[in-house]
Short mmCIF file of C-alpha atoms in Angstrom, two decimals:
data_model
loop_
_atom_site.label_atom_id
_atom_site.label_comp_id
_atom_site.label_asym_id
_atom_site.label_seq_id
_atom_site.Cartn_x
_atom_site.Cartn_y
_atom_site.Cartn_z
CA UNK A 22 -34.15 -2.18 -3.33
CA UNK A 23 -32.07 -2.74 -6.20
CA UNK A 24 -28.49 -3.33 -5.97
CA UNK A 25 -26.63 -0.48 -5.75
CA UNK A 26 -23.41 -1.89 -6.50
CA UNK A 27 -21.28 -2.80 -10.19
CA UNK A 28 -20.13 -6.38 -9.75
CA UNK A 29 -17.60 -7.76 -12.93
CA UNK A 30 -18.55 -9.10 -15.77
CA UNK A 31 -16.53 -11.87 -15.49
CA UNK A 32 -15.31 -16.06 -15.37
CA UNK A 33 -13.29 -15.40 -11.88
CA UNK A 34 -13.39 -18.34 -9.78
CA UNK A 35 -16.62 -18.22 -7.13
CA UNK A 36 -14.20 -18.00 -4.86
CA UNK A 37 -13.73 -14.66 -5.31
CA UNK A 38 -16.42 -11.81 -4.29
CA UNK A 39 -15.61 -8.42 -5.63
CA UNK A 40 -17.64 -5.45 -6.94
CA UNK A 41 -17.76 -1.74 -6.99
CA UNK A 42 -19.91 1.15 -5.62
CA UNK A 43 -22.03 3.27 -7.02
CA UNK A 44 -23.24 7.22 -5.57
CA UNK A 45 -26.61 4.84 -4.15
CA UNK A 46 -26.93 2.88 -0.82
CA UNK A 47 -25.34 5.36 1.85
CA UNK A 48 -26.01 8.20 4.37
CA UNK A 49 -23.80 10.97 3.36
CA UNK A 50 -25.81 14.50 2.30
CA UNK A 51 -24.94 16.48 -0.83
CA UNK A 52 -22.72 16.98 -2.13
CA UNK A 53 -21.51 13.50 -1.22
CA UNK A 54 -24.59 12.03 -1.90
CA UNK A 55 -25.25 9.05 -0.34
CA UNK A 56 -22.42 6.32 -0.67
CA UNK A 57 -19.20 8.62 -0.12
CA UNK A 58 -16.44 6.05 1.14
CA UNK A 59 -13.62 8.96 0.75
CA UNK A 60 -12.64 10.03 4.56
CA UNK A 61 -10.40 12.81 3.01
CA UNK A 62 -13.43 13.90 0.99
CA UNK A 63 -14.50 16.68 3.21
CA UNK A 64 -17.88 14.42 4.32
CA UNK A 65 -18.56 13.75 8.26
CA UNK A 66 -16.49 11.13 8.92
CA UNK A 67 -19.44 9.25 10.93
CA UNK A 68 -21.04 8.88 7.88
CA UNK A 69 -18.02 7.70 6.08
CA UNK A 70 -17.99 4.89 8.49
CA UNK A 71 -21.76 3.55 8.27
CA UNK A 72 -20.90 3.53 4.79
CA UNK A 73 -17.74 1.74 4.93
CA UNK A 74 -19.43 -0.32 7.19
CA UNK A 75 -21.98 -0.97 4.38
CA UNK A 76 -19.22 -1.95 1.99
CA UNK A 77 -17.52 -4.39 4.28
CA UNK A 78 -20.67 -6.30 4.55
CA UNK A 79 -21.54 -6.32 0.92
CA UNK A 80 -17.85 -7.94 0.55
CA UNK A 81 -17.84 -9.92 3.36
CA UNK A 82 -14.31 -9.29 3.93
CA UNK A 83 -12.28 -6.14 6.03
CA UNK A 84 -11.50 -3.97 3.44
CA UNK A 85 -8.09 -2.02 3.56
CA UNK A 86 -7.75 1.01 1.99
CA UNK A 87 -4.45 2.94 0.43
CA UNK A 88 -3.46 5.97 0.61
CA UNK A 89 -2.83 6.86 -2.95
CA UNK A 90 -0.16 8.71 -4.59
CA UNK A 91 -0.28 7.97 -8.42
CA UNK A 92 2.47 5.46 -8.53
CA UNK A 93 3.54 1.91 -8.89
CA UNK A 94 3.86 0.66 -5.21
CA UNK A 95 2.53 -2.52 -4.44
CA UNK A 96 1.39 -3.70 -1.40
CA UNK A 97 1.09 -7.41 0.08
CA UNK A 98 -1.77 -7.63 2.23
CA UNK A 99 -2.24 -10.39 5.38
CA UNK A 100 -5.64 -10.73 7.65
CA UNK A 101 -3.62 -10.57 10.78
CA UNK A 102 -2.37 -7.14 10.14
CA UNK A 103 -4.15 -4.30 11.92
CA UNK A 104 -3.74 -1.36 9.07
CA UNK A 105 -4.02 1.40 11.39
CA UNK A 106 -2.52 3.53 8.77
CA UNK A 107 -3.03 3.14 5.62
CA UNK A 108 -0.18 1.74 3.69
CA UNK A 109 1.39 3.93 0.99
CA UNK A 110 0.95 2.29 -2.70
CA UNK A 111 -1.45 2.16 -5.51
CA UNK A 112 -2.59 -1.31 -5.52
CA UNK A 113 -2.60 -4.15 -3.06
CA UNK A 114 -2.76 -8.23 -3.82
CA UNK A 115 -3.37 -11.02 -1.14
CA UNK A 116 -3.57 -14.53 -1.00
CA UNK A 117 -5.94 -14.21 2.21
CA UNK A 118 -9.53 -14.95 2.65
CA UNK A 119 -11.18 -12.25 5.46
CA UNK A 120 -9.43 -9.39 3.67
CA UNK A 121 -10.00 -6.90 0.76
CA UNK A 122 -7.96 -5.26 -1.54
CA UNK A 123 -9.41 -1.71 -1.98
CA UNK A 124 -8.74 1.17 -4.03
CA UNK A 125 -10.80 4.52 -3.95
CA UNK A 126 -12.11 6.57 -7.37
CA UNK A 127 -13.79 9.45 -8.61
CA UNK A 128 -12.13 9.39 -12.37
CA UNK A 129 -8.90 7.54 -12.23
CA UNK A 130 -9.96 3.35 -13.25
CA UNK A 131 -10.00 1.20 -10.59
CA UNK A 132 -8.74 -2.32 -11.58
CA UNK A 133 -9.62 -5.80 -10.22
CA UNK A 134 -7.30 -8.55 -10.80
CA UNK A 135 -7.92 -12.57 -10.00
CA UNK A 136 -5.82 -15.21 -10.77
CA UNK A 137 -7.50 -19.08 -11.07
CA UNK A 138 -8.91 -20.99 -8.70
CA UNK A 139 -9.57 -17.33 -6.64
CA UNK A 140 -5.61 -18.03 -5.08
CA UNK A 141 -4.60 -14.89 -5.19
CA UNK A 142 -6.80 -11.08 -5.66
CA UNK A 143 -5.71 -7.54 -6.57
CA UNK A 144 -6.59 -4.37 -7.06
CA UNK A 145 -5.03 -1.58 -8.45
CA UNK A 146 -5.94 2.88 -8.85
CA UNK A 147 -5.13 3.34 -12.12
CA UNK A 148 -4.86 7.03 -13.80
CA UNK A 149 -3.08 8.19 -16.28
CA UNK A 150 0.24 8.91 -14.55
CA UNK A 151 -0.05 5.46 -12.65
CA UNK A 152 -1.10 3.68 -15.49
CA UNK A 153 1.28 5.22 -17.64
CA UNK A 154 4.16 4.25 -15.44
CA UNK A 155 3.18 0.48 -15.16
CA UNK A 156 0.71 0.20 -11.71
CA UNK A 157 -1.47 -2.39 -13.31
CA UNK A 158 1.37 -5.07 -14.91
CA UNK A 159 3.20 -4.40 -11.25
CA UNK A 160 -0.28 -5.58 -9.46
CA UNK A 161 -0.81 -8.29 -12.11
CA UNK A 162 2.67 -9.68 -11.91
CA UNK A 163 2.41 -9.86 -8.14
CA UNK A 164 -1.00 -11.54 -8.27
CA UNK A 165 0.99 -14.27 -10.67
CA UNK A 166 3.98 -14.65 -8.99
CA UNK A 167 1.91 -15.00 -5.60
CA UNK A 168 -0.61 -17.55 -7.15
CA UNK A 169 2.03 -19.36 -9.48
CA UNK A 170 0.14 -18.27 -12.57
CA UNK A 171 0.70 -17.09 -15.92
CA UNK A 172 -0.42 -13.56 -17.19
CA UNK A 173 -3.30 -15.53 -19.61
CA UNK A 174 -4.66 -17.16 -16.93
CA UNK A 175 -5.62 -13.94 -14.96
CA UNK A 176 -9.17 -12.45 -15.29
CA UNK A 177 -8.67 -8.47 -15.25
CA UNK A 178 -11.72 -6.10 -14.63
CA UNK A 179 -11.58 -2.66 -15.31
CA UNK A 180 -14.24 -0.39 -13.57
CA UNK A 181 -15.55 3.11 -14.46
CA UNK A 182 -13.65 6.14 -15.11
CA UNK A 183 -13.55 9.12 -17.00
CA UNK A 184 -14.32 7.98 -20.94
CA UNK A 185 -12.85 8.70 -24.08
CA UNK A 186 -15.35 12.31 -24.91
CA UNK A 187 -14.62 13.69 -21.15
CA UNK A 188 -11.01 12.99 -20.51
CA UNK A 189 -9.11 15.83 -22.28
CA UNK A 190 -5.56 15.76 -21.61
CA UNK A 191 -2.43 17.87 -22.73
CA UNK A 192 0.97 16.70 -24.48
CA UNK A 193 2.31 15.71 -21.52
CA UNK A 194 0.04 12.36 -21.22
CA UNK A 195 0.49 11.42 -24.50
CA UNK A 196 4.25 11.57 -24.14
CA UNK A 197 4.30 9.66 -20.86
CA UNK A 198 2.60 7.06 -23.20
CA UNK A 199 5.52 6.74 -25.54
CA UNK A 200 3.50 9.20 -27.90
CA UNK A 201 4.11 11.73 -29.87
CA UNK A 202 1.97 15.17 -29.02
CA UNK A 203 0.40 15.36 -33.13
CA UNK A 204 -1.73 17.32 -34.19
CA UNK A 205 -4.06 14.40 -35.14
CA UNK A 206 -5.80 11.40 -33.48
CA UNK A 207 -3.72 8.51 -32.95
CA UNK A 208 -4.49 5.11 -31.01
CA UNK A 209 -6.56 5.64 -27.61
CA UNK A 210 -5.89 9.93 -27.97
CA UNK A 211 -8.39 11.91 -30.33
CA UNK A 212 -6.96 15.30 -31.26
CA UNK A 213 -9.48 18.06 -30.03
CA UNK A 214 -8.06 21.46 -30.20
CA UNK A 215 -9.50 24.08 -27.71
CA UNK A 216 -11.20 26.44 -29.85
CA UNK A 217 -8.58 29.29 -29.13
CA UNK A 218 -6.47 26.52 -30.92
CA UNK A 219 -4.82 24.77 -27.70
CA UNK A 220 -3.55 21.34 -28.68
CA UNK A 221 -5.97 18.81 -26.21
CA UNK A 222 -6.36 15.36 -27.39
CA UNK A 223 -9.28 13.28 -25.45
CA UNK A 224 -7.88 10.15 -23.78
CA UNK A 225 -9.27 6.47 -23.69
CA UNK A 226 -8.10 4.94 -20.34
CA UNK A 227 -9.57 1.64 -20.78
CA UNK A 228 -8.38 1.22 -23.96
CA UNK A 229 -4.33 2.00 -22.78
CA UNK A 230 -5.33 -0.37 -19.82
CA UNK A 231 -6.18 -2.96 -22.46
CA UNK A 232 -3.35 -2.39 -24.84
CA UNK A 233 -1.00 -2.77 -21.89
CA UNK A 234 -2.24 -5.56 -20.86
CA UNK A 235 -2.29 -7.20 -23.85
CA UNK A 236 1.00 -6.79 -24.25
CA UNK A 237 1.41 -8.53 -20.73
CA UNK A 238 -0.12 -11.50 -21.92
CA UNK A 239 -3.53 -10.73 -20.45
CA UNK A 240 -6.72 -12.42 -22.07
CA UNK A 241 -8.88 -12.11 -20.02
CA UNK A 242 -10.15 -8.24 -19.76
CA UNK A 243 -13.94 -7.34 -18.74
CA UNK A 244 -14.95 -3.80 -18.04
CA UNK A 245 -14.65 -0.60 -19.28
CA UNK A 246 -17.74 0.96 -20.36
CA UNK A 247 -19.04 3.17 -18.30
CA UNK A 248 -17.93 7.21 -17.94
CA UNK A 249 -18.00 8.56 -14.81
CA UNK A 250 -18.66 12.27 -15.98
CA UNK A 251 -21.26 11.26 -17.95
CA UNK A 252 -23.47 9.49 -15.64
CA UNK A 253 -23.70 11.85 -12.26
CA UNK A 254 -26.77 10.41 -10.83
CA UNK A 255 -24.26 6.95 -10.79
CA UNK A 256 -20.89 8.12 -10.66
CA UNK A 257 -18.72 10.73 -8.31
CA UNK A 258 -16.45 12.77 -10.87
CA UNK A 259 -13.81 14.89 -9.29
CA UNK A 260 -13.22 16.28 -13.02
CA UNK A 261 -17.46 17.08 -13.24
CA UNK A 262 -17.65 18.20 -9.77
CA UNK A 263 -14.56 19.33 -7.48
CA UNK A 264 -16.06 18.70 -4.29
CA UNK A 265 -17.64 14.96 -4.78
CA UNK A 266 -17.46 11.53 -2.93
CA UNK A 267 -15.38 8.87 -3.84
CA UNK A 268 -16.20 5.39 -4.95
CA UNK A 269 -14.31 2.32 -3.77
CA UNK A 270 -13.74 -0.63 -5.96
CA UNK A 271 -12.73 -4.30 -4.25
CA UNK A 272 -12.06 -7.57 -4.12
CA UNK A 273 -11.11 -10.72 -1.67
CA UNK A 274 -11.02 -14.30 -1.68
CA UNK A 275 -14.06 -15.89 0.10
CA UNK A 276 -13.28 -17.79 3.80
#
């Protein structure tokens, strides 16, 4: 069997295991077909947990996942904490081995952070309102301050999401972006009027991840190529779909 998971593209330490899944490898029926790791999906939650279950042993690490809310939270995470509840944030770091930092998808980017020598792991849910108000610097920062490291020295993966043809967004995006609603394409938004004449731009989330964190003092970026929409035998899209699966995207330090 081939392997049904997206692992980076990238020069992080081999200390560090992380990777992403795909729709393949699970139990779940349509339409969560087959590697649904959502449990507020709508799936049986018995199959939700074979294929958590599945993920935690392709990490090799006790994953720990967020509940989400679109902002900027950030979340330290230790091995000896039981996580009953899911903390409240949008990305979580760690300096741990035996845990992983987890976020789950079905558009929005996830985004995998490691700093050098694998001393410290994050990983952030970035869409377009987090990422517009600053969740991935306020993982990466954490991951630096927490491994003594500079912003050039981290290696940043960004995983699939909803490209730049599919993700067709209003004026209120581009303004939370610090720009201006045109009626023309400007950098990472391509004007695309509804044919009724609607102003809709299409949005490139990997390319504002990039920008910002170039501006961060990232170098180190990998990632960011795939469409989620496009590709449904691969990818759950909430956008595509409505009632889908969700992916989860994560990383840990090895023991």
């Amino acid at each position: 069997m081939s392997d049904p998971f997206i692992r980076p593209d990238w020069t992080a330490s081999p200390r560090v295991n992380a990777l992403m899944s795909t729709r393949a490898g699970g139990v779940s029926p349509p339409p969560f077909h087959s590697f649904n790791l959502g449990i507020a999906a709508g799936d049986d939650p018995a199959h939700v947990q074979v294929n958590r279950e599945r993920f935690a042993q392709a990490l090799g690490a006790r994953p720990v996942y967020l509940k989400q809310v679109h902002g900027t939270a950030v979340v330290r995470l230790g091995a000896a904490q039981p996580y009953a509840t899911a903390p409240e944030a949008d990305a979580s770091f760690t300096t741990e081995p035996g845990i992983a930092c987890c976020v789950l998808v079905a558009d929005c980017m996830p985004v995998l952070i490691a700093a050098p020598d694998g001393r410290a792991v994050a990983a952030a849910h970035a869409g377009w309102r987090g990422l517009s108000l600053g969740v991935v610097e306020a993982a990466a920062r954490a991951v630096c301050e927490s491994a003594s490291c500079a912003p050039a020295e981290l290696e940043v993966w960004l995983g699939p999401c909803i490209g730049a043809r599919e993700f067709e967004v209003g004026a209120d995006v581009l303004q939370a972006f610090g720009a201006e609603p045109l009626a023309r394409d400007q950098p990472h938004f391509r004007w695309r009027p509804r044919a009724d004449g609607d102003a809709r731009w299409r949005a490139d989330l990997a390319g504002l991840a990039r920008d910002r964190l170039q501006q961060l003092g990232v170098r180190g970026v990998s990632g960011g190529r795939w469409c989620t929409v496009e590709e449904p035998s691969r990818f759950f899209s909430f956008r595509r779909d409505g009632v889908t699966g969700r992916m989860a995207a994560g990383i840990c330090i090895r023991g």
